[in-house]
mmCIF file of C-alpha atoms in Angstrom:
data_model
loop_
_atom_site.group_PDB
_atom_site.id
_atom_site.type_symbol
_atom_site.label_atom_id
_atom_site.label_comp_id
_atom_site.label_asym_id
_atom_site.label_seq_id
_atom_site.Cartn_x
_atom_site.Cartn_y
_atom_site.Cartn_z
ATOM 1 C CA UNK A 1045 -20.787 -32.418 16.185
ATOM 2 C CA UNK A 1046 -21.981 -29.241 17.907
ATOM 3 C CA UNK A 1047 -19.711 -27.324 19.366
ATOM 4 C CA UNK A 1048 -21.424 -26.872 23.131
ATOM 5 C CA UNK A 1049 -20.941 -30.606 23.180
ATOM 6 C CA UNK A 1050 -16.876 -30.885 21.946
ATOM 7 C CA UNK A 1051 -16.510 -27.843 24.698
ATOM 8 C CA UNK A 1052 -18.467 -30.164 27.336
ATOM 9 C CA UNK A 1053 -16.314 -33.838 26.181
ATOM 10 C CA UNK A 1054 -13.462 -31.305 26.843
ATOM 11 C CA UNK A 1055 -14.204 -29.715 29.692
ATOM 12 C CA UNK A 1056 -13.667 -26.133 28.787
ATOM 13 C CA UNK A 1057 -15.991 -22.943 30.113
ATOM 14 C CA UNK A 1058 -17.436 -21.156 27.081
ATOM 15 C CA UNK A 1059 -19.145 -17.907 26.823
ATOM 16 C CA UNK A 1060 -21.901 -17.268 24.304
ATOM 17 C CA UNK A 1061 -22.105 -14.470 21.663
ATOM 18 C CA UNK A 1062 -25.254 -13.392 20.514
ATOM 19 C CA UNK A 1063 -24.484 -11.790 17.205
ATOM 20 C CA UNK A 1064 -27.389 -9.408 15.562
ATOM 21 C CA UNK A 1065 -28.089 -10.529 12.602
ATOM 22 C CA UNK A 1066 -26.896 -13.790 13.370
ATOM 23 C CA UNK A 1067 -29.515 -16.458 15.035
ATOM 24 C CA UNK A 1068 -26.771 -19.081 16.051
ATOM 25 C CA UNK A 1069 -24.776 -17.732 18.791
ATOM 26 C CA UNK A 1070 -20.662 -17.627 18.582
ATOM 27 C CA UNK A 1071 -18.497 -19.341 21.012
ATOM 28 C CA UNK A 1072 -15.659 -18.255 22.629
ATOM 29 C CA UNK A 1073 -13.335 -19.893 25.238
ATOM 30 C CA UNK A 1074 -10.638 -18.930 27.230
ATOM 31 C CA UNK A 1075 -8.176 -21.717 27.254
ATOM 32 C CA UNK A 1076 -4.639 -23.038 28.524
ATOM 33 C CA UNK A 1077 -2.011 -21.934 26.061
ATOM 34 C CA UNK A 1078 0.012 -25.809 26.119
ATOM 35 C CA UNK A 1079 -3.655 -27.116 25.436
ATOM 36 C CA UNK A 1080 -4.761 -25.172 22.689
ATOM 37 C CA UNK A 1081 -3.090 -27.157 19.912
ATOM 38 C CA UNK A 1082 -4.932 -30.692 21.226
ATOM 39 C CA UNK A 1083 -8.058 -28.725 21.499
ATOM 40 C CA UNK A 1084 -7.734 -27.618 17.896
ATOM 41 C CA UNK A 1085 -6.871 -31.064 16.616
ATOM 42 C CA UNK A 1086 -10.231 -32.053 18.364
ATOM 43 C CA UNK A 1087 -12.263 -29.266 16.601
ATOM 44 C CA UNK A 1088 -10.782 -29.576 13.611
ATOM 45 C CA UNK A 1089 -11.388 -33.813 13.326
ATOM 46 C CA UNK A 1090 -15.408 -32.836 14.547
ATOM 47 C CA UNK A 1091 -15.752 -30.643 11.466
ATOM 48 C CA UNK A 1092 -14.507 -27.389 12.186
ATOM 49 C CA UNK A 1093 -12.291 -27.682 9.027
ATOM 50 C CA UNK A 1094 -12.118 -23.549 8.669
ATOM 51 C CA UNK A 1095 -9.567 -21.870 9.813
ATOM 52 C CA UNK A 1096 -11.091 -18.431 9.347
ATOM 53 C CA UNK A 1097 -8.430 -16.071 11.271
ATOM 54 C CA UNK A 1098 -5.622 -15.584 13.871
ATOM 55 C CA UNK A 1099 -6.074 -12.494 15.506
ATOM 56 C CA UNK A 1100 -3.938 -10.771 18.377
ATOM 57 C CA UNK A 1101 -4.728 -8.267 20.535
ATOM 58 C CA UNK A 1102 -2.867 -5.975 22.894
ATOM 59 C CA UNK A 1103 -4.184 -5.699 26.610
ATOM 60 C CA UNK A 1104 -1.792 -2.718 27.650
ATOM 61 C CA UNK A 1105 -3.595 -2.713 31.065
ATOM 62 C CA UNK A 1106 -3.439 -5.962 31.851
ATOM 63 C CA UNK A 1107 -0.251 -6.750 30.684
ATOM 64 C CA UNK A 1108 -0.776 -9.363 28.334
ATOM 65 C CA UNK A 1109 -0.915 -10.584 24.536
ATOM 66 C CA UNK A 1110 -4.085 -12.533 23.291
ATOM 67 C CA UNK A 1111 -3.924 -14.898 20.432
ATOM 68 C CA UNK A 1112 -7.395 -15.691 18.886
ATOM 69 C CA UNK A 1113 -8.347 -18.702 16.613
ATOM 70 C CA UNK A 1114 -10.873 -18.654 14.765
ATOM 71 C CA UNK A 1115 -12.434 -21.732 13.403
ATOM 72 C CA UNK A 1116 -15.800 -22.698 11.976
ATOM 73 C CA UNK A 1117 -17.691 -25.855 10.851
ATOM 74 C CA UNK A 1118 -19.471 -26.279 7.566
ATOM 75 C CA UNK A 1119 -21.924 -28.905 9.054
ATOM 76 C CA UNK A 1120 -23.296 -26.913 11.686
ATOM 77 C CA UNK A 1121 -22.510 -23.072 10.511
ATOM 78 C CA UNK A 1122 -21.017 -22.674 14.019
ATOM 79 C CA UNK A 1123 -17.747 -20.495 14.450
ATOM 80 C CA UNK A 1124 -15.656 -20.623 17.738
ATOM 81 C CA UNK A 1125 -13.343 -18.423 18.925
ATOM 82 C CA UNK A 1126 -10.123 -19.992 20.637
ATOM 83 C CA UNK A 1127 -7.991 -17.424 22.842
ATOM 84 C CA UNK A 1128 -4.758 -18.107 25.094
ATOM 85 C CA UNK A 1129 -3.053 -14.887 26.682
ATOM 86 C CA UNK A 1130 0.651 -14.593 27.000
ATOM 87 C CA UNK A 1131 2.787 -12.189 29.193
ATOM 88 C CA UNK A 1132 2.958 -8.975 26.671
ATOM 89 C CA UNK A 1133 7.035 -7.717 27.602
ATOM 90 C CA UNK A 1134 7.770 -11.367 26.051
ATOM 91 C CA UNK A 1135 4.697 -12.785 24.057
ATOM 92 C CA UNK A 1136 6.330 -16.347 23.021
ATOM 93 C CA UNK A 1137 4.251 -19.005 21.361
ATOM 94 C CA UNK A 1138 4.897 -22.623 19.460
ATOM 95 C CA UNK A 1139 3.616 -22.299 15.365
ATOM 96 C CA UNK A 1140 0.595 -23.938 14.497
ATOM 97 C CA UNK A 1141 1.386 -24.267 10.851
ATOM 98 C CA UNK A 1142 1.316 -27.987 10.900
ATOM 99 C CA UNK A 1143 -2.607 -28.192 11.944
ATOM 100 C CA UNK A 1144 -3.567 -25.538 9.029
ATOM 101 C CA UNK A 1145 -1.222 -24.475 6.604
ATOM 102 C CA UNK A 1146 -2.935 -20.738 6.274
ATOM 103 C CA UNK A 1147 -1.680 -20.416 9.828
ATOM 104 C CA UNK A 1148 1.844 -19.522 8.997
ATOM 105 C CA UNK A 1149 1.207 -16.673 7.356
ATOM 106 C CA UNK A 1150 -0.732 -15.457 10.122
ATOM 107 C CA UNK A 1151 1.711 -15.818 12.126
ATOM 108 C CA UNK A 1152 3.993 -13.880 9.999
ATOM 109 C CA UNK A 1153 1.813 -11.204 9.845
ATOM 110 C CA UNK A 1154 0.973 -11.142 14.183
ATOM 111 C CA UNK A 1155 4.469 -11.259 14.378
ATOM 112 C CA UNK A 1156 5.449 -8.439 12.323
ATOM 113 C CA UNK A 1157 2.736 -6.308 13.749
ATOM 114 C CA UNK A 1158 2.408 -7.015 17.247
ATOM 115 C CA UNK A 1159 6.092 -8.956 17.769
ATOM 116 C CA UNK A 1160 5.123 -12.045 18.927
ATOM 117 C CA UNK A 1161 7.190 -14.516 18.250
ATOM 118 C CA UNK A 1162 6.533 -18.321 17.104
ATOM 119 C CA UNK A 1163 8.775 -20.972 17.931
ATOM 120 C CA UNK A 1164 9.163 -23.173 14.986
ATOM 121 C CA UNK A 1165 7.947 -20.908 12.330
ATOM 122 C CA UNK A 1166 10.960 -20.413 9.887
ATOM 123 C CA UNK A 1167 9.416 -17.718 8.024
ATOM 124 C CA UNK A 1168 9.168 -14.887 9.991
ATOM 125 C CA UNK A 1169 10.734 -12.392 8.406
ATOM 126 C CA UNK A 1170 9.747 -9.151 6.337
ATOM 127 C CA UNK A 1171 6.345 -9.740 5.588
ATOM 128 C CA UNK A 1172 4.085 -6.693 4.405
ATOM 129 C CA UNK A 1173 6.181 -3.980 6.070
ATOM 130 C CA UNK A 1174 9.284 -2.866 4.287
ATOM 131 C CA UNK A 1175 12.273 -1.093 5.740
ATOM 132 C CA UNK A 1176 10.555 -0.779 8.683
ATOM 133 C CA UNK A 1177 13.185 -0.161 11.736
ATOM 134 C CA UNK A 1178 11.005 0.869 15.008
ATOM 135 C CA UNK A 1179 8.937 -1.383 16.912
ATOM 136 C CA UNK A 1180 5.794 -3.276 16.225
ATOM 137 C CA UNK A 1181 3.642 -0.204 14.790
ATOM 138 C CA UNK A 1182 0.200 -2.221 15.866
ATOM 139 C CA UNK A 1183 1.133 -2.452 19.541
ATOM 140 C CA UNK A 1184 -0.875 -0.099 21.767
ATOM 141 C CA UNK A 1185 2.262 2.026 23.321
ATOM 142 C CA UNK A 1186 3.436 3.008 19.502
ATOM 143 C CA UNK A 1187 2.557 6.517 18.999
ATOM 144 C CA UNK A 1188 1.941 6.806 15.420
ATOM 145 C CA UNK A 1189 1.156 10.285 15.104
ATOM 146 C CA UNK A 1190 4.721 11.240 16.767
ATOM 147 C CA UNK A 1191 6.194 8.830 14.539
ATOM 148 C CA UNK A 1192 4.422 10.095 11.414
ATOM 149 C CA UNK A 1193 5.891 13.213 12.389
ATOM 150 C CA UNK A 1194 9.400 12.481 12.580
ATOM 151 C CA UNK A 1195 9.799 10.333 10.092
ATOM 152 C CA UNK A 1196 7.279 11.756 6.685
ATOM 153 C CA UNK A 1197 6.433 15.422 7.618
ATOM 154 C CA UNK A 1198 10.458 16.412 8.609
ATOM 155 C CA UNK A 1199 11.138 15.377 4.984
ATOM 156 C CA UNK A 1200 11.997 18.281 3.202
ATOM 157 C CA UNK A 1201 10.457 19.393 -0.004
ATOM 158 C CA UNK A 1202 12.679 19.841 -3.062
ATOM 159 C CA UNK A 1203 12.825 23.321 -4.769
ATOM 160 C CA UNK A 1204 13.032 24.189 -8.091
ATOM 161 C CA UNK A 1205 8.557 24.401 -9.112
ATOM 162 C CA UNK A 1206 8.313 27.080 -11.641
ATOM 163 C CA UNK A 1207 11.558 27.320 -12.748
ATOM 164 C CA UNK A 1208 11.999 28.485 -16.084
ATOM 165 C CA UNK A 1209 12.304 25.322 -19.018
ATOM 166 C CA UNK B 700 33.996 20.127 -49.209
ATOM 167 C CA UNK B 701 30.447 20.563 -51.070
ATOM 168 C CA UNK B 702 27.851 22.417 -49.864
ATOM 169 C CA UNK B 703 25.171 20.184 -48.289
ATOM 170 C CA UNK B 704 22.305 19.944 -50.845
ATOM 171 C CA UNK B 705 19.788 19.366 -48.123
ATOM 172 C CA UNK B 706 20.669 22.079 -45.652
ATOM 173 C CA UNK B 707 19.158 22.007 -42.509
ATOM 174 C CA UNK B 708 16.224 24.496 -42.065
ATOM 175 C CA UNK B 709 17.769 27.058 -40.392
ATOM 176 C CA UNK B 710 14.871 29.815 -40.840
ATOM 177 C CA UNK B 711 13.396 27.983 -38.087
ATOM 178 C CA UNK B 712 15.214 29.363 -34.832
ATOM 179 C CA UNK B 713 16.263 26.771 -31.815
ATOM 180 C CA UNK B 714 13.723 28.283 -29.955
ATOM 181 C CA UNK B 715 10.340 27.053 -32.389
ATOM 182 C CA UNK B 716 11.605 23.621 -32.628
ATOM 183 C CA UNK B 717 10.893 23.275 -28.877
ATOM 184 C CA UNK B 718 7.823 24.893 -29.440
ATOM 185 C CA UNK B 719 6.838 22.426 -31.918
ATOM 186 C CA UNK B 720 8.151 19.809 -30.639
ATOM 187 C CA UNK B 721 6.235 20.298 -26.991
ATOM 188 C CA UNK B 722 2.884 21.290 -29.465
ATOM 189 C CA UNK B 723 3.433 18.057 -31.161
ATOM 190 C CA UNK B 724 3.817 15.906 -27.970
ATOM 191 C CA UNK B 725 1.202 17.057 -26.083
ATOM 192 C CA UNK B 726 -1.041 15.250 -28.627
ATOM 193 C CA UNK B 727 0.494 12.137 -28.020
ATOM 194 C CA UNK B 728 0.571 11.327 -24.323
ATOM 195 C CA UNK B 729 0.499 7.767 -23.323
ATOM 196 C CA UNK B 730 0.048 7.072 -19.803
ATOM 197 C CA UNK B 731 0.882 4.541 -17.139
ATOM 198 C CA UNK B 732 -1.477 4.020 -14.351
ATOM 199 C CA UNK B 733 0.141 2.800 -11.152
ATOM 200 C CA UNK B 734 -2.605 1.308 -9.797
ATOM 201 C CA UNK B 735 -2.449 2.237 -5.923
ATOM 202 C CA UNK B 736 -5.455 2.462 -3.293
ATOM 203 C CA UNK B 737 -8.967 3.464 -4.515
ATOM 204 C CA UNK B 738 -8.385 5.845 -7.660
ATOM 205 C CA UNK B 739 -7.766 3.040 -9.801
ATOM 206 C CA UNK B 740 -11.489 2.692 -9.601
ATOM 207 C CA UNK B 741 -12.110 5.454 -11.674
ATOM 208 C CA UNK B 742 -9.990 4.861 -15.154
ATOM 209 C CA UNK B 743 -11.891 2.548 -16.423
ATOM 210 C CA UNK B 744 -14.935 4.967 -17.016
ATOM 211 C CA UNK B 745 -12.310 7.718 -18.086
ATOM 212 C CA UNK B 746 -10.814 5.341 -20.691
ATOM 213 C CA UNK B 747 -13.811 3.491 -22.241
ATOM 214 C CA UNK B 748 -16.978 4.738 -24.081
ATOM 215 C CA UNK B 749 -18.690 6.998 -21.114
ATOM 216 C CA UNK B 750 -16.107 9.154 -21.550
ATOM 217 C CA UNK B 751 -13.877 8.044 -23.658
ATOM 218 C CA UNK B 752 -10.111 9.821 -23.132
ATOM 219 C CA UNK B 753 -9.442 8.458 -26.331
ATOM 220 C CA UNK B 754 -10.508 11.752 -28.000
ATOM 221 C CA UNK B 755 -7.689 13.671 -26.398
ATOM 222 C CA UNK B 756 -5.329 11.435 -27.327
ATOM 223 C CA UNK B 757 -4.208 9.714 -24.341
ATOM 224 C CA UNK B 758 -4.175 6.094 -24.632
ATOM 225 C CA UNK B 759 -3.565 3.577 -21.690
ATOM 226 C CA UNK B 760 0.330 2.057 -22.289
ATOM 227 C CA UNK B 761 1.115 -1.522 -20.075
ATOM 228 C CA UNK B 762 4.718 -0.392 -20.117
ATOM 229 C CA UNK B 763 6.568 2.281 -19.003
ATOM 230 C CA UNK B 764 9.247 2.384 -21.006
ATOM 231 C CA UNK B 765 6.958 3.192 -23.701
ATOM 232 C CA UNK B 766 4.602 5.533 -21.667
ATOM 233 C CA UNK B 767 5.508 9.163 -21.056
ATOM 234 C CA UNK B 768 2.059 10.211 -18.336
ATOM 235 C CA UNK B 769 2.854 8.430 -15.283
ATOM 236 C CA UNK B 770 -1.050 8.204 -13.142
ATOM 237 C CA UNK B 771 -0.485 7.708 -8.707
ATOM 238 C CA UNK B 772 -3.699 6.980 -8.343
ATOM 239 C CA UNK B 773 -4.605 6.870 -4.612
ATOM 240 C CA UNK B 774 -2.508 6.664 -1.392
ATOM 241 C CA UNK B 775 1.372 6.000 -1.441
ATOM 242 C CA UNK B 776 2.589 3.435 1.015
ATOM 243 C CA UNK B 777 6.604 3.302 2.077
ATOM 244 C CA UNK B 778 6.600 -0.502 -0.410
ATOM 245 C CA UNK B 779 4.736 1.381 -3.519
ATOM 246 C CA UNK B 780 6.620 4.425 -3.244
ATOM 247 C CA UNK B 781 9.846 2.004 -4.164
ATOM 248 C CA UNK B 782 8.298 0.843 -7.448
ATOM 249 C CA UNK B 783 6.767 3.997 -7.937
ATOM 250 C CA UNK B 784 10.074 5.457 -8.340
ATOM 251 C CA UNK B 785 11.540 2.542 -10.269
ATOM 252 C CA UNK B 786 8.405 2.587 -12.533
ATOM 253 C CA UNK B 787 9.272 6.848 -13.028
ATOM 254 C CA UNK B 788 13.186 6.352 -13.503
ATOM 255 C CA UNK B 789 12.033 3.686 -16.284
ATOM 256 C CA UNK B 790 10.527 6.194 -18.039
ATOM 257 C CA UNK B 791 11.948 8.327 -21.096
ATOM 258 C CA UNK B 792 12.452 11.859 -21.150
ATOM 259 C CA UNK B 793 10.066 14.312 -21.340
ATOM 260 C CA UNK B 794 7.861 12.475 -18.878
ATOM 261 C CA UNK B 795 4.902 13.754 -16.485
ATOM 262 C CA UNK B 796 3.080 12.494 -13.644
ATOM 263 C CA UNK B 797 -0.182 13.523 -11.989
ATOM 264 C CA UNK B 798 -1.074 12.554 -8.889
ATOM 265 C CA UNK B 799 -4.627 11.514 -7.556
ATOM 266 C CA UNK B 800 -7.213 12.075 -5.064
ATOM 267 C CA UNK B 801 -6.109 13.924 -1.938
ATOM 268 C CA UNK B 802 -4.361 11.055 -0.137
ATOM 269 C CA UNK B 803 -1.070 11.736 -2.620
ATOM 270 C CA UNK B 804 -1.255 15.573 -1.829
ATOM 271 C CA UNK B 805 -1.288 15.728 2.027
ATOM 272 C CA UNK B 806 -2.066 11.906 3.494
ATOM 273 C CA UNK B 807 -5.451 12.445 3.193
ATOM 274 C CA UNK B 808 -7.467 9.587 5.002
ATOM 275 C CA UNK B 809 -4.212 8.026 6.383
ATOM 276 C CA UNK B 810 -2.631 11.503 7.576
ATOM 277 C CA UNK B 811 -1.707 9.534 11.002
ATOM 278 C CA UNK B 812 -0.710 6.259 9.466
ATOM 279 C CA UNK B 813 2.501 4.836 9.799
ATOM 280 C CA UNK B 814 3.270 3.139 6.510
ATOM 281 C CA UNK B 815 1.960 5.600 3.703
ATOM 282 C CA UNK B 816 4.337 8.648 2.689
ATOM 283 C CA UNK B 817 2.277 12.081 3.141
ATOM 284 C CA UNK B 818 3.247 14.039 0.474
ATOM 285 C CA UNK B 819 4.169 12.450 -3.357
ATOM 286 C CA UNK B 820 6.052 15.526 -4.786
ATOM 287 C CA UNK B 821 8.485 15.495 -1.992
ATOM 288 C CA UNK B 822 10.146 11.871 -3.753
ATOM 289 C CA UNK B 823 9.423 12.268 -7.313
ATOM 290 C CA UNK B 824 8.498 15.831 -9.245
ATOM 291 C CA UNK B 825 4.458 16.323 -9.504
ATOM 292 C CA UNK B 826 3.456 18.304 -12.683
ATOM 293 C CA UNK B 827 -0.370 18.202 -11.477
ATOM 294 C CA UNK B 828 -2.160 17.389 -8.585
ATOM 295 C CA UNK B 829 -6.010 16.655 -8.748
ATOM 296 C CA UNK B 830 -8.053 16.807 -5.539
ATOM 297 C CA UNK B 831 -11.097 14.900 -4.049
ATOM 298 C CA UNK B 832 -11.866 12.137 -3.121
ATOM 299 C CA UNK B 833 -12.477 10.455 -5.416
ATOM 300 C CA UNK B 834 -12.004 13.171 -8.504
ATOM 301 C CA UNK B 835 -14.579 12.144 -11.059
ATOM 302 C CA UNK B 836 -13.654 11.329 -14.506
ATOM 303 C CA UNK B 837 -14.596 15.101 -15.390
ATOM 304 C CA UNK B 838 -11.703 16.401 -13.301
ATOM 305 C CA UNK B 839 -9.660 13.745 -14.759
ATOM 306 C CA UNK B 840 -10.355 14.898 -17.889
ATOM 307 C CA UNK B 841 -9.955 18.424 -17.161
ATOM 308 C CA UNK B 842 -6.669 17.686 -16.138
ATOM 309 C CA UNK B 843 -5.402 16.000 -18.680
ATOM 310 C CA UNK B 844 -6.367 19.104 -20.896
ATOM 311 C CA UNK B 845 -4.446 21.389 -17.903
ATOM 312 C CA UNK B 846 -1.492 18.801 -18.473
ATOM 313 C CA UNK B 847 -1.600 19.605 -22.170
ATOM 314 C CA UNK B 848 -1.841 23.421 -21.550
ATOM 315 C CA UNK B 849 1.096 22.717 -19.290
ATOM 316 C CA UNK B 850 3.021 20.850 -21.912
ATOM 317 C CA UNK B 851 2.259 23.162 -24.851
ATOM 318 C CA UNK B 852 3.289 26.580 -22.516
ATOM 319 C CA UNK B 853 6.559 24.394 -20.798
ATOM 320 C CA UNK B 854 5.089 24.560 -17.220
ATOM 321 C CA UNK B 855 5.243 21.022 -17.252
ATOM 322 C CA UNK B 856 8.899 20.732 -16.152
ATOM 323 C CA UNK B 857 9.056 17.805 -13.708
ATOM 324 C CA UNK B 858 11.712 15.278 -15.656
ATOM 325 C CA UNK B 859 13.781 18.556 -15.756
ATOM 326 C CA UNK B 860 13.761 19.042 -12.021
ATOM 327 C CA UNK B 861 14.120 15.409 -11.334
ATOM 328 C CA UNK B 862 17.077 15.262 -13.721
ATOM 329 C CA UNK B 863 18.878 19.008 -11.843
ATOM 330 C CA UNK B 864 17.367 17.674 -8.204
ATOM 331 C CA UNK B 865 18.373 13.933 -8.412
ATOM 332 C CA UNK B 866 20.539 14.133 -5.716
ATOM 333 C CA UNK B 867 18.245 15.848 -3.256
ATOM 334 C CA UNK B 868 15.109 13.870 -4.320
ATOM 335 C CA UNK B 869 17.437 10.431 -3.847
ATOM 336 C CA UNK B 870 18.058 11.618 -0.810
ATOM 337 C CA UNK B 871 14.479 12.298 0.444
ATOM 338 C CA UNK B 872 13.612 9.450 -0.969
ATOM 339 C CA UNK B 873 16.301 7.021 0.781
ATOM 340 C CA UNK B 874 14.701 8.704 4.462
ATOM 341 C CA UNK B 875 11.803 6.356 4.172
ATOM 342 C CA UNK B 876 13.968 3.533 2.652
ATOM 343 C CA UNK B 877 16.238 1.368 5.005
ATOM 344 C CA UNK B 878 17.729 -0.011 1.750
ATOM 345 C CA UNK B 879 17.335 0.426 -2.261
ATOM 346 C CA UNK B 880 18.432 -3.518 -3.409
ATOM 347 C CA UNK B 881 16.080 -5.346 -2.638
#
């Protein structure tokens, strides 16, 4: 099944992507956040049995998180792009693991960069980071070159080169 | 008590056993390499029959207990830096490491990034840096034969400093670490 036609059965406004390079367009849809996971149960039962990514990013203007899902069909080379948006001081969201498996470690990873949390995802712990203790580094208000700062270049170096053996 | 019939050779002063000792193991180096970021990339054409390292007598060891060159070949995040220090401490004595590319020496590509330690020789003791990015296996080479000049002359003194510095390189080292257990 096309995908103009699941977005028309459900009602939803699309946008179309032209892509160079591509000649099928992209789709992408701005949708309610409690009605994403029926609206990926119905793409995923119509053939769009790839979950290719979940993406996040950080509107700092706007005030707000957006989650992306990315699916695409192997019968009709189509991908669509899913996005809710959530308030950004408390970006709070239900897993998704049970539709695709690969989503939970998404998750992990949007949560350990960007701080969102997942309600019903056990795993979200230390995930690619280690001893990290500051916030989120992929959020847009971290300042990275300030932190690099404190925390690498105040290291001091160790004497001793050219001592004598 | 009798006298020892095979007396040490004492004609040989203290001093020209190291010398042979450091002549004889710079001929024998076999080397770890820790695998990090893009520098990797270039051992194989070092070690096989391009240019063939063999003929300076470095071999490629899987181990490091039995390897005494340790290789950081490309960028150092916070999570490799940890093994790249339990890899060094598994090491014997006398042990050297040379460090790869520019991203070891000052950041290099990922000067601003959060997660990748700026500077190697501030956490474990550097006997030779090689710039570029990435150094071809001709610089490699040449500085494996400036590691064995090292060796051969004593310059190449880094297991001693780590052994008199352990405290202050520990200490440098647990800055970027929350914990050392994992």
């Amino acid at each position: 099944m096309k995908a103009i036609e699941i977005f028309k059965e459900l009602g939803i406004e699309y946008e179309e992507m032209k892509v160079k390079g591509n000649s099928t367009p992209r789709y992408r849809a701005k949708v309610e956040p409690d009605k994403l996971e029926e609206i990926i149960k119905k793409f995923k039962t119509q053939g769009f049995k790839h979950f290719v990514a979940l993406s996040c990013v950080d509107w700092i203007k706007e005030g707000n998180m957006e989650l992306i899902y990315h699916l695409f069909s192997y019968d009709t080379l189509e991908d669509v792009f899913l996005s809710i948006y959530l308030p950004r001081d408390e970006p709070k969201y239900k897993t998704l693991r049970h539709l695709f498996p690969q989503i939970e470690t998404y998750e992990r990873e949007v949560h350990e960069m960007f701080g969102v949390e997942f309600e019903g995802n056990d795993r979200l712990g230390e995930f690619i980071l280690e001893d990290w203790n500051d916030m989120p580094p992929m959020r847009k208000d971290f300042d990275t070159v300030k932190y690099v700062k404190e925390k690498y270049e105040s290291v001091p170096l160790v004497e001793g080169r050219g001592d004598k053996q | 008590m009798t006298d020892n019939p095979n007396p040490l050779p004492s004609i040989i002063p203290e001093k020209d056993w190291k010398k042979i000792q450091r002549m004889l193991s710079k001929r024998s180096l076999w080397m770890i390499h820790f695998c990090t970021g893009c520098g990797a990339m270039e051992m194989p054409p070092t070690m096989t029959s391009r240019y063939d390292m063999e003929r300076f007598g470095i071999i490629p060891m899987a181990t490091p207990r039995q390897a005494d060159l340790l290789l950081v070949t490309g960028y150092v995040a916070v999570k490799t830096l940890k093994r790249i220090v339990r890899v060094y401490e598994q090491m014997q004595d006398p042990k050297y490491v040379i460090s790869f590319g520019s991203c070891p020496i000052n950041g290099g590509l990922y000067w601003d990034s959060y997660n990748t330690i700026k500077r190697l020789d501030k956490y474990i003791p550097v006997d030779l840096y090689i710039a570029g990015c990435m150094p071809r296996p001709e610089a490699i080479m040449d500085a494996f034969l400036k590691l064995m000049k090292d060796i051969d002359e004593g310059r190449a003194d880094g297991w001693l400093r780590y052994r008199k510095y352990y405290d202050k390189y520990r200490a440098n080292q647990m800055r970027v670490f929350k914990r050392w257990d994992e």
